[in-house]
Amino acid sequence: MKKNILVTGGAGFIGSHLVETLLRENAWNVTVVDDLNDFYSPDIKRANLGLLRRSGDIQFFEADIRCSDSLQQVFDENRFDVIVHLAARAGVRPSLSEPKLYVETNINGTVNLLELARKYDVKQFVFGSSSSVYGENEKVPFAEDDPIFKPISPYAATKAAGELICHTYSHLFDIRTVCLRFFTVYGARQRPDLAIHKFSKLIYFGQPIQVFGDGSTRRDYTYIDDIIQGVRASIDYDGSMHEVFNLGESETTELGRLIELLEASLGKKAIIERLPPQPGDVPITFADISKARRLLNYSPTTKIEQGIPKFVEWFKTAQPAVSI
Ligand SMILES: NC(=O)c1ccc[n+]([C@@H]2O[C@H](COP(=O)([O-])OP(=O)(O)OC[C@H]3O[C@@H](n4cnc5c(N)ncnc54)[C@H](O)[C@@H]3O)[C@@H](O)[C@H]2O)c1
């Protein structure tokens, strides 16, 4: 018998890849909740939903996780075995100008879902957290038990709070909560606000790219198929009642090197406009993934040198329809 799963944010980048994977397994009744907001073009999210509908049956609710009443309707009509909660206001920089929106969506929205999980006896809750919770952690690579009490953006603070409230619900209400700290995810359908996608578009169209700082910031860039492998494993995770995992490639790449890789794949030279470092941006992210390897059998395989050409291949076919 098929199991029932709710994927919040399923019309987005990571969510739509997860739903595709679940549909391929043919073992799930998949429900998607997404409010199709305009953080980036809702047309992209609708296109993602269209792609999912062509891959299999999904039940879609256009609902806002900030509103318990509209979520109630979803739970009135379904009994879920698992919730994968990916809906969020994502992005570090916009959170500096709209902190309340981030708190309402990422914290209140998460509590709304946890409350419904409690009420309807959902046993497994997977929460999409972020590497940003580590703030300016000086110890690299970042490990799950490093302190996360100094987030440097509202976005990071909301993700840290989300993890904490997950712990509380698992402690009090017997819901297994698995918090996944994603490290900069990229691949087909990547959010257009993220550097790899944004830079690709600008380089492709011969426009300048804005580089904040001297290009020496480093990121652990994670290919989407690897992230999905980790998310998928966390759905089946049956260990302790609350767990936190880093999901990254465990390799860190300088921004300057990333731009070189994009130039090589796009076959065009970037025009670089240098600007001062941005508040809220961390200097480095670098995942220690030994815990995920051990407990989730997580085994990422796509190095940035292979992943960027794959991304660019998608990007070129998606132009200009998707990357608006
Ligand atoms: N992409 C990354 O590199 C990255 C890194 C770390 C963490 N994350 C986290 O992973 C998750 C997915 O990220 P993504 O890159 O796919 O982003 P995304 O913006 O493409 O997907 C998020 C989806 O959530 C939906 N959503 C937002 N607010 C909502 C609300 N109030 N009600 C219902 N739906 C709402 C959006 O419409 C969107 O489709 C997010 O929680 C994000 O914070 C992503």
CSV table of C-alpha atoms and ligand atoms in Angstrom, one decimal:
chain,number,residue,atom,x,y,z
A,1,MET,CA,0.0,0.0,0.0
A,2,LYS,CA,1.2,3.5,-0.8
A,3,LYS,CA,2.3,5.8,2.0
A,4,ASN,CA,1.1,9.4,2.3
A,5,ILE,CA,3.5,12.2,2.2
A,6,LEU,CA,3.2,16.0,2.4
A,7,VAL,CA,5.9,18.1,0.8
A,8,THR,CA,5.6,21.8,1.6
A,9,GLY,CA,7.3,24.0,-0.9
A,10,GLY,CA,6.9,21.3,-3.4
A,11,ALA,CA,6.6,23.8,-6.3
A,12,GLY,CA,10.0,25.2,-5.5
A,13,PHE,CA,13.5,24.1,-6.5
A,14,ILE,CA,14.4,21.4,-4.0
A,15,GLY,CA,10.8,20.4,-3.4
A,16,SER,CA,10.0,19.7,-7.0
A,17,HIS,CA,13.1,17.5,-7.3
A,18,LEU,CA,12.0,15.6,-4.2
A,19,VAL,CA,8.5,15.1,-5.6
A,20,GLU,CA,9.9,13.9,-8.9
A,21,THR,CA,11.9,11.3,-7.1
A,22,LEU,CA,9.0,10.2,-5.0
A,23,LEU,CA,6.7,9.8,-8.0
A,24,ARG,CA,9.3,7.7,-9.7
A,25,GLU,CA,9.2,5.3,-6.8
A,26,ASN,CA,5.5,4.7,-7.3
A,27,ALA,CA,5.1,4.0,-3.6
A,28,TRP,CA,3.7,7.4,-2.4
A,29,ASN,CA,0.6,9.4,-2.5
A,30,VAL,CA,2.2,12.8,-2.8
A,31,THR,CA,0.5,16.0,-1.6
A,32,VAL,CA,2.1,19.4,-2.2
A,33,VAL,CA,1.4,22.6,-0.4
A,34,ASP,CA,2.8,25.8,-1.8
A,35,ASP,CA,1.6,29.4,-1.9
A,36,LEU,CA,3.3,30.1,-5.2
A,37,ASN,CA,4.5,33.5,-3.9
A,38,ASP,CA,6.4,36.0,-5.9
A,39,PHE,CA,9.8,35.8,-4.1
A,40,TYR,CA,10.7,34.7,-7.6
A,41,SER,CA,8.4,34.4,-10.6
A,42,PRO,CA,5.4,32.2,-9.8
A,43,ASP,CA,5.5,31.1,-13.5
A,44,ILE,CA,8.6,29.1,-12.7
A,45,LYS,CA,6.8,27.4,-9.8
A,46,ARG,CA,3.8,26.7,-12.0
A,47,ALA,CA,6.1,25.3,-14.7
A,48,ASN,CA,7.6,23.0,-12.0
A,49,LEU,CA,4.1,21.8,-11.0
A,50,GLY,CA,3.3,21.2,-14.7
A,51,LEU,CA,6.4,19.0,-14.9
A,52,LEU,CA,5.4,17.1,-11.8
A,53,ARG,CA,1.9,16.5,-13.1
A,54,ARG,CA,3.3,15.1,-16.3
A,55,SER,CA,5.4,12.7,-14.1
A,56,GLY,CA,2.6,11.3,-12.0
A,57,ASP,CA,-0.4,12.1,-9.8
A,58,ILE,CA,0.0,14.8,-7.2
A,59,GLN,CA,-2.5,16.5,-5.0
A,60,PHE,CA,-1.8,20.2,-4.9
A,61,PHE,CA,-3.0,22.8,-2.4
A,62,GLU,CA,-2.3,26.4,-3.1
A,63,ALA,CA,-2.1,27.3,0.6
A,64,ASP,CA,0.0,29.6,2.8
A,65,ILE,CA,1.7,27.9,5.8
A,66,ARG,CA,1.3,31.0,7.8
A,67,CYS,CA,-2.4,30.4,7.8
A,68,SER,CA,-3.5,27.5,10.0
A,69,ASP,CA,-7.0,27.5,8.6
A,70,SER,CA,-5.9,26.8,5.1
A,71,LEU,CA,-3.5,24.1,6.3
A,72,GLN,CA,-6.4,22.5,8.3
A,73,GLN,CA,-8.2,21.8,5.0
A,74,VAL,CA,-5.2,19.8,3.8
A,75,PHE,CA,-5.2,17.7,6.9
A,76,ASP,CA,-9.0,17.3,6.9
A,77,GLU,CA,-8.6,15.5,3.6
A,78,ASN,CA,-5.5,13.5,4.2
A,79,ARG,CA,-3.6,11.4,6.8
A,80,PHE,CA,0.1,11.7,6.4
A,81,ASP,CA,2.8,9.3,7.3
A,82,VAL,CA,5.6,11.8,6.7
A,83,ILE,CA,5.9,15.6,6.2
A,84,VAL,CA,8.9,17.1,4.4
A,85,HIS,CA,8.8,20.7,5.3
A,86,LEU,CA,10.7,22.8,2.7
A,87,ALA,CA,8.4,25.8,2.3
A,88,ALA,CA,10.2,28.9,3.5
A,89,ARG,CA,11.3,32.3,2.7
A,90,ALA,CA,14.8,31.4,1.5
A,91,GLY,CA,17.7,33.7,0.8
A,92,VAL,CA,19.9,35.5,3.2
A,93,ARG,CA,20.0,39.1,1.9
A,94,PRO,CA,16.3,39.8,1.5
A,95,SER,CA,15.8,38.7,5.1
A,96,LEU,CA,17.7,41.8,6.2
A,97,SER,CA,14.9,44.0,4.8
A,98,GLU,CA,12.0,41.8,5.7
A,99,PRO,CA,12.8,40.0,9.0
A,100,LYS,CA,9.1,39.8,10.1
A,101,LEU,CA,8.1,38.0,6.9
A,102,TYR,CA,10.9,35.5,7.5
A,103,VAL,CA,9.9,35.0,11.1
A,104,GLU,CA,6.2,34.6,10.2
A,105,THR,CA,6.9,32.1,7.4
A,106,ASN,CA,9.9,30.2,8.7
A,107,ILE,CA,9.1,30.0,12.4
A,108,ASN,CA,5.3,30.5,12.7
A,109,GLY,CA,4.7,28.4,9.5
A,110,THR,CA,6.9,25.6,10.9
A,111,VAL,CA,5.0,25.7,14.2
A,112,ASN,CA,1.7,25.5,12.4
A,113,LEU,CA,2.8,22.4,10.6
A,114,LEU,CA,4.2,20.8,13.7
A,115,GLU,CA,1.0,21.5,15.5
A,116,LEU,CA,-0.9,19.7,12.8
A,117,ALA,CA,1.6,16.9,12.9
A,118,ARG,CA,0.9,16.5,16.6
A,119,LYS,CA,-2.9,16.7,16.1
A,120,TYR,CA,-3.0,14.1,13.3
A,121,ASP,CA,-0.3,11.9,14.7
A,122,VAL,CA,2.2,12.3,12.0
A,123,LYS,CA,5.3,10.3,13.0
A,124,GLN,CA,8.1,11.7,10.8
A,125,PHE,CA,8.8,15.3,10.2
A,126,VAL,CA,11.8,16.4,8.0
A,127,PHE,CA,12.8,20.0,8.2
A,128,GLY,CA,14.8,21.9,5.6
A,129,SER,CA,17.3,23.8,7.5
A,130,SER,CA,20.4,25.6,6.3
A,131,SER,CA,24.2,25.8,6.6
A,132,SER,CA,23.6,29.5,7.5
A,133,VAL,CA,22.8,28.5,11.1
A,134,TYR,CA,26.6,28.1,11.6
A,135,GLY,CA,27.1,31.9,11.2
A,136,GLU,CA,30.8,32.8,11.1
A,137,ASN,CA,31.9,29.5,12.6
A,138,GLU,CA,35.7,29.6,12.6
A,139,LYS,CA,36.1,25.8,12.9
A,140,VAL,CA,36.0,24.1,9.6
A,141,PRO,CA,34.5,21.8,8.4
A,142,PHE,CA,31.2,22.6,10.2
A,143,ALA,CA,29.9,19.7,12.4
A,144,GLU,CA,26.4,19.3,13.7
A,145,ASP,CA,27.4,19.7,17.3
A,146,ASP,CA,29.2,23.1,16.7
A,147,PRO,CA,27.4,25.9,18.4
A,148,ILE,CA,24.7,27.7,16.3
A,149,PHE,CA,23.8,30.5,18.7
A,150,LYS,CA,25.3,33.4,16.7
A,151,PRO,CA,23.4,33.5,13.4
A,152,ILE,CA,24.3,36.6,11.4
A,153,SER,CA,21.1,37.1,9.4
A,154,PRO,CA,17.4,36.9,10.2
A,155,TYR,CA,17.1,34.0,7.7
A,156,ALA,CA,19.7,32.0,9.6
A,157,ALA,CA,18.0,32.9,13.0
A,158,THR,CA,14.7,31.6,11.7
A,159,LYS,CA,16.3,28.3,10.6
A,160,ALA,CA,18.0,27.8,13.9
A,161,ALA,CA,14.7,28.5,15.7
A,162,GLY,CA,13.0,26.0,13.4
A,163,GLU,CA,15.5,23.3,14.4
A,164,LEU,CA,14.9,24.1,18.1
A,165,ILE,CA,11.2,23.9,17.9
A,166,CYS,CA,11.5,20.6,16.0
A,167,HIS,CA,13.5,19.3,19.0
A,168,THR,CA,10.8,20.5,21.4
A,169,TYR,CA,8.0,18.7,19.4
A,170,SER,CA,9.9,15.5,19.2
A,171,HIS,CA,10.6,15.6,22.9
A,172,LEU,CA,7.1,16.4,23.9
A,173,PHE,CA,4.9,14.7,21.3
A,174,ASP,CA,6.7,11.7,20.0
A,175,ILE,CA,7.2,13.0,16.5
A,176,ARG,CA,10.6,12.1,14.9
A,177,THR,CA,12.1,15.3,13.6
A,178,VAL,CA,15.0,15.2,11.2
A,179,CYS,CA,16.6,18.6,10.5
A,180,LEU,CA,18.7,18.8,7.3
A,181,ARG,CA,21.3,21.6,7.0
A,182,PHE,CA,21.5,22.1,3.2
A,183,PHE,CA,24.7,23.7,1.9
A,184,THR,CA,24.2,25.9,-1.2
A,185,VAL,CA,22.2,23.7,-3.5
A,186,TYR,CA,22.4,24.0,-7.3
A,187,GLY,CA,21.3,22.1,-10.4
A,188,ALA,CA,18.4,22.2,-12.9
A,189,ARG,CA,15.6,24.6,-11.8
A,190,GLN,CA,17.8,26.3,-9.2
A,191,ARG,CA,16.3,29.4,-7.7
A,192,PRO,CA,17.1,32.4,-9.9
A,193,ASP,CA,18.2,34.5,-7.0
A,194,LEU,CA,21.1,32.2,-6.2
A,195,ALA,CA,24.6,33.1,-7.4
A,196,ILE,CA,25.2,30.2,-9.8
A,197,HIS,CA,21.9,30.9,-11.7
A,198,LYS,CA,22.1,34.7,-11.4
A,199,PHE,CA,25.7,34.8,-12.7
A,200,SER,CA,25.0,32.4,-15.5
A,201,LYS,CA,22.2,34.5,-16.8
A,202,LEU,CA,24.2,37.7,-16.6
A,203,ILE,CA,27.4,36.2,-18.2
A,204,TYR,CA,25.2,34.6,-20.9
A,205,PHE,CA,23.6,37.9,-21.8
A,206,GLY,CA,27.0,39.8,-21.6
A,207,GLN,CA,26.0,41.9,-18.5
A,208,PRO,CA,28.2,42.6,-15.5
A,209,ILE,CA,28.0,40.4,-12.4
A,210,GLN,CA,28.3,42.0,-8.9
A,211,VAL,CA,30.9,40.3,-6.8
A,212,PHE,CA,30.8,41.3,-3.2
A,213,GLY,CA,34.2,41.3,-1.5
A,214,ASP,CA,37.4,40.1,-3.2
A,215,GLY,CA,36.0,36.8,-4.5
A,216,SER,CA,37.7,34.8,-1.8
A,217,THR,CA,34.5,33.8,0.0
A,218,ARG,CA,34.0,30.0,-0.1
A,219,ARG,CA,31.0,27.8,-0.4
A,220,ASP,CA,30.3,24.2,-0.2
A,221,TYR,CA,28.1,23.8,-3.3
A,222,THR,CA,25.9,20.8,-3.3
A,223,TYR,CA,24.5,19.2,-6.5
A,224,ILE,CA,20.7,18.7,-6.3
A,225,ASP,CA,20.8,14.9,-6.9
A,226,ASP,CA,23.1,14.5,-3.9
A,227,ILE,CA,20.8,16.7,-1.7
A,228,ILE,CA,17.8,14.6,-2.8
A,229,GLN,CA,19.6,11.4,-1.9
A,230,GLY,CA,20.0,12.8,1.6
A,231,VAL,CA,16.4,14.0,1.9
A,232,ARG,CA,15.1,10.7,0.6
A,233,ALA,CA,17.2,8.8,3.2
A,234,SER,CA,15.9,11.1,6.0
A,235,ILE,CA,12.3,10.1,5.1
A,236,ASP,CA,13.2,6.5,6.1
A,237,TYR,CA,15.4,7.4,9.0
A,238,ASP,CA,14.4,5.4,12.0
A,239,GLY,CA,17.1,6.3,14.5
A,240,SER,CA,16.8,8.7,17.4
A,241,MET,CA,13.7,10.9,17.7
A,242,HIS,CA,15.5,14.2,16.9
A,243,GLU,CA,18.5,14.4,14.6
A,244,VAL,CA,20.4,17.1,12.7
A,245,PHE,CA,22.4,16.3,9.6
A,246,ASN,CA,24.7,18.4,7.3
A,247,LEU,CA,24.0,17.7,3.7
A,248,GLY,CA,26.9,19.2,1.5
A,249,GLU,CA,29.6,17.9,-0.8
A,250,SER,CA,32.2,18.5,1.9
A,251,GLU,CA,34.3,20.5,-0.6
A,252,THR,CA,34.6,24.2,-0.5
A,253,THR,CA,35.1,26.4,-3.6
A,254,GLU,CA,36.2,30.0,-3.8
A,255,LEU,CA,33.8,32.4,-5.5
A,256,GLY,CA,36.5,33.3,-8.1
A,257,ARG,CA,36.9,29.7,-9.0
A,258,LEU,CA,33.2,29.3,-9.3
A,259,ILE,CA,33.1,32.2,-11.8
A,260,GLU,CA,35.9,30.5,-13.8
A,261,LEU,CA,33.9,27.3,-14.0
A,262,LEU,CA,30.8,29.2,-15.2
A,263,GLU,CA,32.9,31.1,-17.8
A,264,ALA,CA,34.3,27.8,-19.1
A,265,SER,CA,30.9,26.1,-19.3
A,266,LEU,CA,29.1,29.1,-20.8
A,267,GLY,CA,32.0,29.8,-23.2
A,268,LYS,CA,31.9,33.5,-22.2
A,269,LYS,CA,33.9,35.8,-20.1
A,270,ALA,CA,32.3,37.5,-17.0
A,271,ILE,CA,32.3,41.2,-16.7
A,272,ILE,CA,33.0,41.7,-13.0
A,273,GLU,CA,31.8,44.7,-10.9
A,274,ARG,CA,33.5,44.6,-7.4
A,275,LEU,CA,31.5,45.8,-4.4
A,276,PRO,CA,32.1,45.8,-0.7
A,277,PRO,CA,31.3,42.6,1.3
A,278,GLN,CA,27.6,42.2,2.1
A,279,PRO,CA,26.3,42.2,5.7
A,280,GLY,CA,24.8,38.8,6.6
A,281,ASP,CA,27.0,36.9,4.2
A,282,VAL,CA,29.3,34.4,5.8
A,283,PRO,CA,32.9,34.0,4.7
A,284,ILE,CA,32.9,30.2,4.3
A,285,THR,CA,30.7,27.2,4.4
A,286,PHE,CA,32.1,23.7,4.6
A,287,ALA,CA,30.2,20.6,5.7
A,288,ASP,CA,31.5,17.8,7.7
A,289,ILE,CA,29.2,15.0,6.4
A,290,SER,CA,30.6,12.1,8.3
A,291,LYS,CA,27.4,11.8,10.4
A,292,ALA,CA,25.1,11.8,7.4
A,293,ARG,CA,27.4,9.2,5.8
A,294,ARG,CA,27.2,7.0,8.8
A,295,LEU,CA,23.5,7.3,9.7
A,296,LEU,CA,21.8,8.1,6.4
A,297,ASN,CA,24.3,6.3,4.1
A,298,TYR,CA,24.6,9.7,2.4
A,299,SER,CA,27.2,9.6,-0.3
A,300,PRO,CA,27.4,12.7,-2.6
A,301,THR,CA,29.1,12.1,-5.9
A,302,THR,CA,28.9,15.2,-8.0
A,303,LYS,CA,32.0,17.5,-7.7
A,304,ILE,CA,31.6,21.1,-8.7
A,305,GLU,CA,33.7,20.5,-11.9
A,306,GLN,CA,31.0,18.1,-13.1
A,307,GLY,CA,28.0,19.8,-11.6
A,308,ILE,CA,28.5,23.2,-13.2
A,309,PRO,CA,28.5,21.9,-16.8
A,310,LYS,CA,25.4,19.9,-16.0
A,311,PHE,CA,23.7,23.1,-14.6
A,312,VAL,CA,24.8,25.1,-17.6
A,313,GLU,CA,23.4,22.5,-20.0
A,314,TRP,CA,20.0,22.8,-18.3
A,315,PHE,CA,20.3,26.6,-18.1
A,316,LYS,CA,20.9,26.8,-21.9
A,317,THR,CA,17.9,24.7,-22.7
A,318,ALA,CA,15.7,26.6,-20.2
A,319,GLN,CA,16.5,30.0,-21.7
A,320,PRO,CA,14.7,32.3,-22.0
A,321,ALA,CA,11.4,30.7,-20.8
A,322,VAL,CA,12.3,29.7,-17.3
A,323,SER,CA,15.1,32.0,-16.2
A,324,ILE,CA,13.1,35.3,-16.1
B,1,LIG,N1,18.6,26.2,-2.2
B,1,LIG,C1,19.5,26.2,-1.3
B,1,LIG,O1,20.7,26.3,-1.5
B,1,LIG,C2,19.1,26.0,0.2
B,1,LIG,C3,20.1,26.1,1.1
B,1,LIG,C4,19.8,25.9,2.5
B,1,LIG,C5,18.5,25.7,2.9
B,1,LIG,N2,17.5,25.7,1.9
B,1,LIG,C6,16.1,25.5,2.3
B,1,LIG,O2,15.5,24.5,1.5
B,1,LIG,C7,14.1,24.8,1.3
B,1,LIG,C8,13.8,24.8,-0.1
B,1,LIG,O3,14.6,25.8,-0.8
B,1,LIG,P1,14.6,26.1,-2.3
B,1,LIG,O4,15.9,26.6,-2.7
B,1,LIG,O5,13.9,25.0,-3.0
B,1,LIG,O6,13.6,27.4,-2.3
B,1,LIG,P2,12.3,27.7,-3.2
B,1,LIG,O7,12.0,29.1,-2.9
B,1,LIG,O8,12.5,27.3,-4.6
B,1,LIG,O9,11.2,26.8,-2.6
B,1,LIG,C9,10.5,27.1,-1.4
B,1,LIG,C10,9.0,27.0,-1.8
B,1,LIG,O10,8.2,27.3,-0.7
B,1,LIG,C11,7.1,28.1,-1.0
B,1,LIG,N3,6.7,28.9,0.1
B,1,LIG,C12,7.4,30.0,0.6
B,1,LIG,N4,6.6,30.5,1.6
B,1,LIG,C13,5.5,29.8,1.6
B,1,LIG,C14,4.3,29.9,2.4
B,1,LIG,N5,4.1,30.9,3.3
B,1,LIG,N6,3.3,29.0,2.3
B,1,LIG,C15,3.5,28.0,1.4
B,1,LIG,N7,4.5,27.9,0.6
B,1,LIG,C16,5.5,28.8,0.7
B,1,LIG,C17,7.6,28.9,-2.2
B,1,LIG,O11,6.6,29.3,-3.0
B,1,LIG,C18,8.6,27.9,-2.9
B,1,LIG,O12,7.9,27.3,-4.0
B,1,LIG,C19,13.9,26.1,2.0
B,1,LIG,O13,13.4,25.8,3.3
B,1,LIG,C20,15.2,26.8,2.1
B,1,LIG,O14,15.3,27.7,3.2
B,1,LIG,C21,17.8,25.9,0.6
